[in-house]
């Protein structure tokens, strides 16, 4: 039951939204805070690059069928489901919230939680590390491209040189710099996870606070009622359930063993808040992104609660299976 409760970071996210709702930052202070946030995002992606072990990625890529299945789920099946939700907009789902759901569907997978849940469930951890890391690397390019294609089709966001340039400067180049320095500082960065985690989360909280400050100034809470948020939770939950079913049965159809199926389930069903919020601030620069990141923030907590429960189910089944095998090998 404890694992189904919101984690500390979720409470901090809610706190950032509440703070922005009552004390939104605006004017010249918002400008300086935006600069600080951009620097924090660049450092966040630098640390992502510095953490990633090249040897781990190479080892995981050898299992290309599993990696391809996870990537297709993340950047193929999810966006198709997002487009399907467009059938319910705007008569059921408000257009701004639908765009947030569509943005959620084109994001890369999480890294830490995908690996942690795969490990907890007894899955293929090296493959999960590779899949989650590869998803985030490719997401720097694929996510903006999918936004350009899918959003422009709805008449909202098109690709521009300025967007590409900002992504390169703020996200890709820091990541490459971290990867280049990884042989020298990678072990240190990975060993200081406890020390650096507050910085990771702090940069995301900065983006959330800035985004909702702007959204509050523009009247986001006057635009959406409680029933809109309840509907959003239901849609997020349904979206996660569909993808969990697809990854579970898809892994069986492709003949993956138990460990690989677990990695596919946990890596293919996740969406990264750590990458998504900074990407939103770059891709939708100059626009109100409060409604854009709101579905992602809710999905983040739902996926943590559901996958924590699912990981325990997998782990319990594994222990029961091992116990049965041990009993079968004992002499009568």
Short mmCIF file of C-alpha atoms in Angstrom, two decimals:
data_model
loop_
_atom_site.label_atom_id
_atom_site.label_comp_id
_atom_site.label_asym_id
_atom_site.label_seq_id
_atom_site.Cartn_x
_atom_site.Cartn_y
_atom_site.Cartn_z
CA UNK A 1 0.00 0.00 0.00
CA UNK A 2 2.86 2.35 0.78
CA UNK A 3 4.20 2.09 -2.78
CA UNK A 4 0.85 3.32 -4.11
CA UNK A 5 1.22 6.60 -2.25
CA UNK A 6 2.68 9.63 -4.06
CA UNK A 7 6.44 9.95 -3.67
CA UNK A 8 8.27 13.00 -2.31
CA UNK A 9 8.97 14.38 -5.76
CA UNK A 10 5.27 14.30 -6.62
CA UNK A 11 4.49 16.36 -3.51
CA UNK A 12 7.19 18.82 -4.57
CA UNK A 13 5.65 19.07 -8.05
CA UNK A 14 2.25 19.76 -6.52
CA UNK A 15 3.91 22.32 -4.26
CA UNK A 16 5.46 24.07 -7.26
CA UNK A 17 2.05 24.27 -8.94
CA UNK A 18 0.41 25.61 -5.77
CA UNK A 19 3.19 28.17 -5.31
CA UNK A 20 2.79 29.31 -8.92
CA UNK A 21 -0.99 29.52 -8.44
CA UNK A 22 -0.70 31.91 -5.49
CA UNK A 23 2.68 33.56 -6.12
CA UNK A 24 3.35 33.45 -9.86
CA UNK A 25 6.59 34.99 -11.04
CA UNK A 26 6.26 37.57 -13.81
CA UNK A 27 7.91 40.57 -15.39
CA UNK A 28 11.67 41.10 -15.14
CA UNK A 29 12.13 38.51 -12.32
CA UNK A 30 10.52 35.92 -14.62
CA UNK A 31 13.04 36.80 -17.31
CA UNK A 32 16.01 36.20 -15.00
CA UNK A 33 14.40 33.05 -13.61
CA UNK A 34 13.92 31.81 -17.19
CA UNK A 35 17.65 32.26 -17.88
CA UNK A 36 18.52 30.33 -14.72
CA UNK A 37 16.08 27.60 -15.74
CA UNK A 38 17.66 27.29 -19.19
CA UNK A 39 21.09 26.90 -17.60
CA UNK A 40 19.71 24.25 -15.22
CA UNK A 41 18.18 22.32 -18.15
CA UNK A 42 21.50 22.36 -20.01
CA UNK A 43 23.30 21.03 -16.92
CA UNK A 44 20.59 18.38 -16.49
CA UNK A 45 21.23 16.99 -19.99
CA UNK A 46 24.99 17.24 -19.43
CA UNK A 47 24.61 14.97 -16.39
CA UNK A 48 22.44 12.58 -18.43
CA UNK A 49 25.28 12.28 -20.92
CA UNK A 50 27.93 11.89 -18.23
CA UNK A 51 26.00 9.09 -16.50
CA UNK A 52 25.49 6.96 -19.59
CA UNK A 53 28.01 4.13 -19.89
CA UNK A 54 28.92 3.44 -23.52
CA UNK A 55 29.75 -0.21 -22.74
CA UNK A 56 26.28 -0.76 -21.32
CA UNK A 57 24.63 0.66 -24.42
CA UNK A 58 26.72 -1.50 -26.76
CA UNK A 59 25.91 -4.63 -24.75
CA UNK A 60 22.19 -3.90 -24.79
CA UNK A 61 22.03 -3.04 -28.49
CA UNK A 62 23.04 -6.63 -29.32
CA UNK A 63 19.49 -7.61 -28.37
CA UNK A 64 18.14 -5.54 -31.26
CA UNK A 65 14.69 -7.15 -31.51
CA UNK A 66 13.82 -6.15 -27.96
CA UNK A 67 15.27 -2.67 -28.40
CA UNK A 68 13.34 -2.16 -31.64
CA UNK A 69 10.08 -3.32 -30.05
CA UNK A 70 10.49 -0.84 -27.19
CA UNK A 71 11.35 2.03 -29.55
CA UNK A 72 8.38 1.26 -31.81
CA UNK A 73 6.11 1.23 -28.77
CA UNK A 74 7.54 4.51 -27.43
CA UNK A 75 7.66 6.50 -30.67
CA UNK A 76 5.14 4.61 -32.81
CA UNK A 77 2.27 3.02 -30.89
CA UNK A 78 2.04 5.79 -28.29
CA UNK A 79 1.72 8.59 -30.93
CA UNK A 80 -0.90 6.56 -32.83
CA UNK A 81 -2.91 6.25 -29.61
CA UNK A 82 -2.46 9.99 -29.09
CA UNK A 83 -3.86 10.70 -32.53
CA UNK A 84 -6.77 8.41 -31.70
CA UNK A 85 -7.57 10.56 -28.67
CA UNK A 86 -8.07 13.43 -31.12
CA UNK A 87 -11.41 11.86 -32.00
CA UNK A 88 -12.61 13.00 -28.57
CA UNK A 89 -11.35 16.59 -28.94
CA UNK A 90 -12.75 19.14 -28.48
CA UNK A 91 -16.21 17.79 -27.62
CA UNK A 92 -14.94 15.69 -24.69
CA UNK A 93 -11.29 16.69 -24.12
CA UNK A 94 -10.46 20.40 -24.27
CA UNK A 95 -8.05 21.23 -27.07
CA UNK A 96 -5.19 22.51 -24.82
CA UNK A 97 -5.34 19.35 -22.70
CA UNK A 98 -5.49 17.18 -25.83
CA UNK A 99 -2.31 18.83 -27.10
CA UNK A 100 -0.73 17.99 -23.76
CA UNK A 101 -1.79 14.37 -24.15
CA UNK A 102 -0.40 14.31 -27.69
CA UNK A 103 2.89 15.76 -26.45
CA UNK A 104 2.98 13.12 -23.71
CA UNK A 105 2.67 10.40 -26.36
CA UNK A 106 5.74 11.52 -28.33
CA UNK A 107 8.13 11.68 -25.37
CA UNK A 108 10.96 9.20 -24.65
CA UNK A 109 10.84 6.63 -21.88
CA UNK A 110 12.02 7.22 -18.34
CA UNK A 111 15.48 6.07 -17.27
CA UNK A 112 15.64 5.60 -13.51
CA UNK A 113 12.17 4.17 -12.87
CA UNK A 114 12.22 1.88 -15.93
CA UNK A 115 15.48 0.32 -14.75
CA UNK A 116 14.40 0.20 -11.10
CA UNK A 117 11.08 -1.54 -11.80
CA UNK A 118 12.71 -3.98 -14.26
CA UNK A 119 15.24 -4.89 -11.58
CA UNK A 120 12.56 -5.19 -8.89
CA UNK A 121 10.51 -7.53 -11.09
CA UNK A 122 13.50 -9.72 -12.01
CA UNK A 123 13.75 -8.59 -15.63
CA UNK A 124 16.61 -8.00 -18.06
CA UNK A 125 18.32 -5.00 -16.43
CA UNK A 126 21.12 -4.47 -19.02
CA UNK A 127 18.52 -4.39 -21.80
CA UNK A 128 16.40 -1.96 -19.78
CA UNK A 129 19.38 0.34 -19.25
CA UNK A 130 20.11 0.32 -22.95
CA UNK A 131 16.47 0.80 -23.98
CA UNK A 132 15.81 3.68 -21.60
CA UNK A 133 19.08 5.41 -22.45
CA UNK A 134 18.66 4.96 -26.20
CA UNK A 135 15.10 6.23 -25.98
CA UNK A 136 16.26 9.44 -24.33
CA UNK A 137 19.12 9.98 -26.78
CA UNK A 138 16.90 9.49 -29.83
CA UNK A 139 14.11 11.44 -28.15
CA UNK A 140 16.15 14.62 -28.43
CA UNK A 141 15.57 14.36 -32.19
CA UNK A 142 12.46 12.21 -32.57
CA UNK A 143 10.24 14.08 -30.09
CA UNK A 144 10.63 17.52 -31.78
CA UNK A 145 10.19 15.87 -35.19
CA UNK A 146 6.97 14.15 -34.09
CA UNK A 147 5.74 17.40 -32.53
CA UNK A 148 6.42 19.19 -35.81
CA UNK A 149 4.54 16.58 -37.84
CA UNK A 150 1.61 15.81 -35.55
CA UNK A 151 1.01 19.30 -34.17
CA UNK A 152 1.35 21.03 -37.54
CA UNK A 153 -1.28 18.63 -38.85
CA UNK A 154 -3.64 20.13 -36.26
CA UNK A 155 -2.51 23.67 -37.10
CA UNK A 156 -0.59 24.41 -33.91
CA UNK A 157 3.20 23.99 -33.92
CA UNK A 158 5.44 23.74 -36.94
CA UNK A 159 9.13 23.03 -37.20
CA UNK A 160 11.43 26.03 -37.42
CA UNK A 161 15.16 26.66 -37.55
CA UNK A 162 14.92 28.50 -34.24
CA UNK A 163 13.39 25.42 -32.56
CA UNK A 164 16.09 23.14 -33.97
CA UNK A 165 18.82 25.55 -32.90
CA UNK A 166 17.49 25.82 -29.33
CA UNK A 167 17.25 22.04 -29.04
CA UNK A 168 20.81 21.64 -30.28
CA UNK A 169 22.21 24.30 -27.94
CA UNK A 170 20.18 23.56 -24.83
CA UNK A 171 19.70 19.79 -24.98
CA UNK A 172 21.89 17.98 -27.49
CA UNK A 173 25.24 19.75 -27.13
CA UNK A 174 25.28 19.49 -23.31
CA UNK A 175 24.39 15.80 -23.64
CA UNK A 176 27.23 15.23 -26.14
CA UNK A 177 29.65 17.12 -23.88
CA UNK A 178 28.67 14.90 -20.96
CA UNK A 179 29.08 11.76 -23.08
CA UNK A 180 32.52 12.87 -24.27
CA UNK A 181 33.60 13.46 -20.67
CA UNK A 182 31.94 10.25 -19.47
CA UNK A 183 35.19 8.20 -19.51
CA UNK A 184 36.73 10.75 -17.13
CA UNK A 185 33.83 11.77 -14.88
CA UNK A 186 31.21 9.05 -15.45
CA UNK A 187 32.13 6.92 -12.44
CA UNK A 188 32.19 9.99 -10.19
CA UNK A 189 28.80 11.22 -11.44
CA UNK A 190 27.23 7.78 -10.99
CA UNK A 191 28.72 7.47 -7.49
CA UNK A 192 27.25 10.85 -6.49
CA UNK A 193 23.67 9.95 -7.38
CA UNK A 194 22.35 10.95 -3.95
CA UNK A 195 24.18 14.28 -4.15
CA UNK A 196 23.11 15.10 -7.73
CA UNK A 197 19.49 13.89 -7.58
CA UNK A 198 18.32 17.11 -5.88
CA UNK A 199 19.80 19.09 -8.76
CA UNK A 200 18.02 16.88 -11.32
CA UNK A 201 14.71 17.32 -9.59
CA UNK A 202 15.32 20.98 -8.80
CA UNK A 203 15.75 21.84 -12.48
CA UNK A 204 12.44 20.15 -13.30
CA UNK A 205 10.71 21.99 -10.44
CA UNK A 206 12.07 25.27 -11.81
CA UNK A 207 10.55 24.57 -15.23
CA UNK A 208 7.22 23.52 -13.70
CA UNK A 209 7.06 26.64 -11.51
CA UNK A 210 7.90 28.93 -14.44
CA UNK A 211 5.45 27.18 -16.76
CA UNK A 212 2.55 27.34 -14.33
CA UNK A 213 3.36 30.92 -13.33
CA UNK A 214 2.83 31.92 -16.93
CA UNK A 215 -0.24 29.70 -17.20
CA UNK A 216 -1.78 31.13 -14.02
CA UNK A 217 -1.16 34.66 -15.28
CA UNK A 218 -3.07 33.70 -18.43
CA UNK A 219 -5.93 32.17 -16.38
CA UNK A 220 -5.38 28.41 -16.65
CA UNK A 221 -7.52 27.61 -13.59
CA UNK A 222 -10.40 29.62 -15.03
CA UNK A 223 -10.25 27.56 -18.23
CA UNK A 224 -10.38 24.10 -16.65
CA UNK A 225 -12.86 22.73 -14.12
CA UNK A 226 -12.40 19.89 -11.63
CA UNK A 227 -14.18 17.50 -13.99
CA UNK A 228 -11.60 18.31 -16.68
CA UNK A 229 -8.81 17.20 -14.36
CA UNK A 230 -10.74 14.07 -13.36
CA UNK A 231 -11.24 13.22 -17.02
CA UNK A 232 -7.53 13.79 -17.64
CA UNK A 233 -6.62 11.32 -14.88
CA UNK A 234 -8.98 8.75 -16.40
CA UNK A 235 -7.54 9.21 -19.90
CA UNK A 236 -3.97 8.98 -18.61
CA UNK A 237 -4.84 5.78 -16.75
CA UNK A 238 -6.56 4.26 -19.78
CA UNK A 239 -3.62 5.17 -22.01
CA UNK A 240 -1.18 3.48 -19.64
CA UNK A 241 -3.38 0.38 -19.36
CA UNK A 242 -3.59 -0.02 -23.16
CA UNK A 243 0.17 0.24 -23.59
CA UNK A 244 0.85 -2.19 -20.74
CA UNK A 245 -1.43 -4.72 -22.45
CA UNK A 246 0.23 -4.14 -25.84
CA UNK A 247 3.76 -4.54 -24.46
CA UNK A 248 2.83 -7.60 -22.41
CA UNK A 249 1.11 -9.53 -25.19
CA UNK A 250 3.46 -8.17 -27.86
CA UNK A 251 6.45 -9.56 -25.98
CA UNK A 252 4.79 -12.98 -25.87
CA UNK A 253 3.94 -12.91 -29.59
CA UNK A 254 7.56 -12.06 -30.42
CA UNK A 255 8.78 -14.99 -28.34
CA UNK A 256 10.68 -12.99 -25.69
CA UNK A 257 11.57 -14.79 -22.51
CA UNK A 258 10.26 -13.66 -19.13
CA UNK A 259 13.15 -11.28 -18.42
CA UNK A 260 12.89 -9.57 -21.80
CA UNK A 261 9.10 -9.26 -21.56
CA UNK A 262 9.47 -7.48 -18.23
CA UNK A 263 11.99 -5.02 -19.72
CA UNK A 264 9.62 -4.39 -22.64
CA UNK A 265 6.68 -3.74 -20.31
CA UNK A 266 8.45 -1.28 -18.04
CA UNK A 267 10.53 0.53 -20.67
CA UNK A 268 7.84 0.67 -23.34
CA UNK A 269 5.04 1.98 -21.13
CA UNK A 270 6.86 4.90 -19.46
CA UNK A 271 7.07 8.57 -20.40
CA UNK A 272 9.83 10.78 -19.03
CA UNK A 273 8.95 13.78 -16.91
CA UNK A 274 12.66 14.59 -16.57
CA UNK A 275 13.03 14.95 -20.35
CA UNK A 276 9.49 16.05 -21.16
CA UNK A 277 9.24 19.20 -19.07
CA UNK A 278 12.56 20.68 -20.30
CA UNK A 279 11.70 19.73 -23.89
CA UNK A 280 8.33 21.44 -23.59
CA UNK A 281 10.00 24.65 -22.42
CA UNK A 282 12.25 24.59 -25.51
CA UNK A 283 9.80 23.37 -28.15
CA UNK A 284 6.95 25.61 -27.00
CA UNK A 285 9.13 28.59 -26.06
CA UNK A 286 7.10 31.79 -25.88
CA UNK A 287 3.84 29.87 -25.36
CA UNK A 288 1.93 28.90 -22.26
CA UNK A 289 2.96 25.31 -21.50
CA UNK A 290 1.01 24.78 -18.28
CA UNK A 291 -1.71 22.80 -20.06
CA UNK A 292 0.94 21.03 -22.14
CA UNK A 293 2.81 19.56 -19.15
CA UNK A 294 -0.24 18.94 -16.93
CA UNK A 295 -1.15 15.57 -18.54
CA UNK A 296 2.50 14.51 -18.25
CA UNK A 297 2.66 15.40 -14.55
CA UNK A 298 -0.44 13.32 -13.83
CA UNK A 299 0.76 10.44 -16.02
CA UNK A 300 4.08 10.48 -14.13
CA UNK A 301 2.45 9.63 -10.81
CA UNK A 302 -0.01 7.13 -12.30
CA UNK A 303 2.78 5.18 -14.01
CA UNK A 304 4.83 5.09 -10.82
CA UNK A 305 1.95 3.73 -8.72
CA UNK A 306 0.76 1.18 -11.29
CA UNK A 307 4.22 -0.06 -12.22
CA UNK A 308 5.28 -0.34 -8.57
CA UNK A 309 2.31 -2.65 -8.03
CA UNK A 310 3.02 -4.55 -11.26
CA UNK A 311 6.70 -5.02 -10.37
CA UNK A 312 5.68 -6.58 -7.04
CA UNK A 313 3.31 -8.94 -8.88
CA UNK A 314 6.13 -10.08 -11.18
CA UNK A 315 8.50 -10.48 -8.21
CA UNK A 316 5.96 -12.50 -6.21
CA UNK A 317 5.36 -14.81 -9.18
CA UNK A 318 9.11 -15.34 -9.58
CA UNK A 319 9.53 -16.21 -5.90
CA UNK A 320 6.57 -18.60 -6.07
CA UNK A 321 8.00 -20.28 -9.19
CA UNK A 322 11.42 -20.65 -7.57
CA UNK A 323 9.85 -22.10 -4.45
CA UNK A 324 7.89 -24.64 -6.53
CA UNK A 325 11.08 -25.68 -8.36
CA UNK A 326 12.93 -26.03 -5.06
CA UNK A 327 10.14 -28.24 -3.67
CA UNK A 328 10.14 -30.36 -6.83
CA UNK A 329 13.88 -31.06 -6.57
CA UNK A 330 13.71 -32.16 -2.93
CA UNK A 331 13.60 -35.92 -2.34
CA UNK A 332 10.26 -37.30 -1.27
#
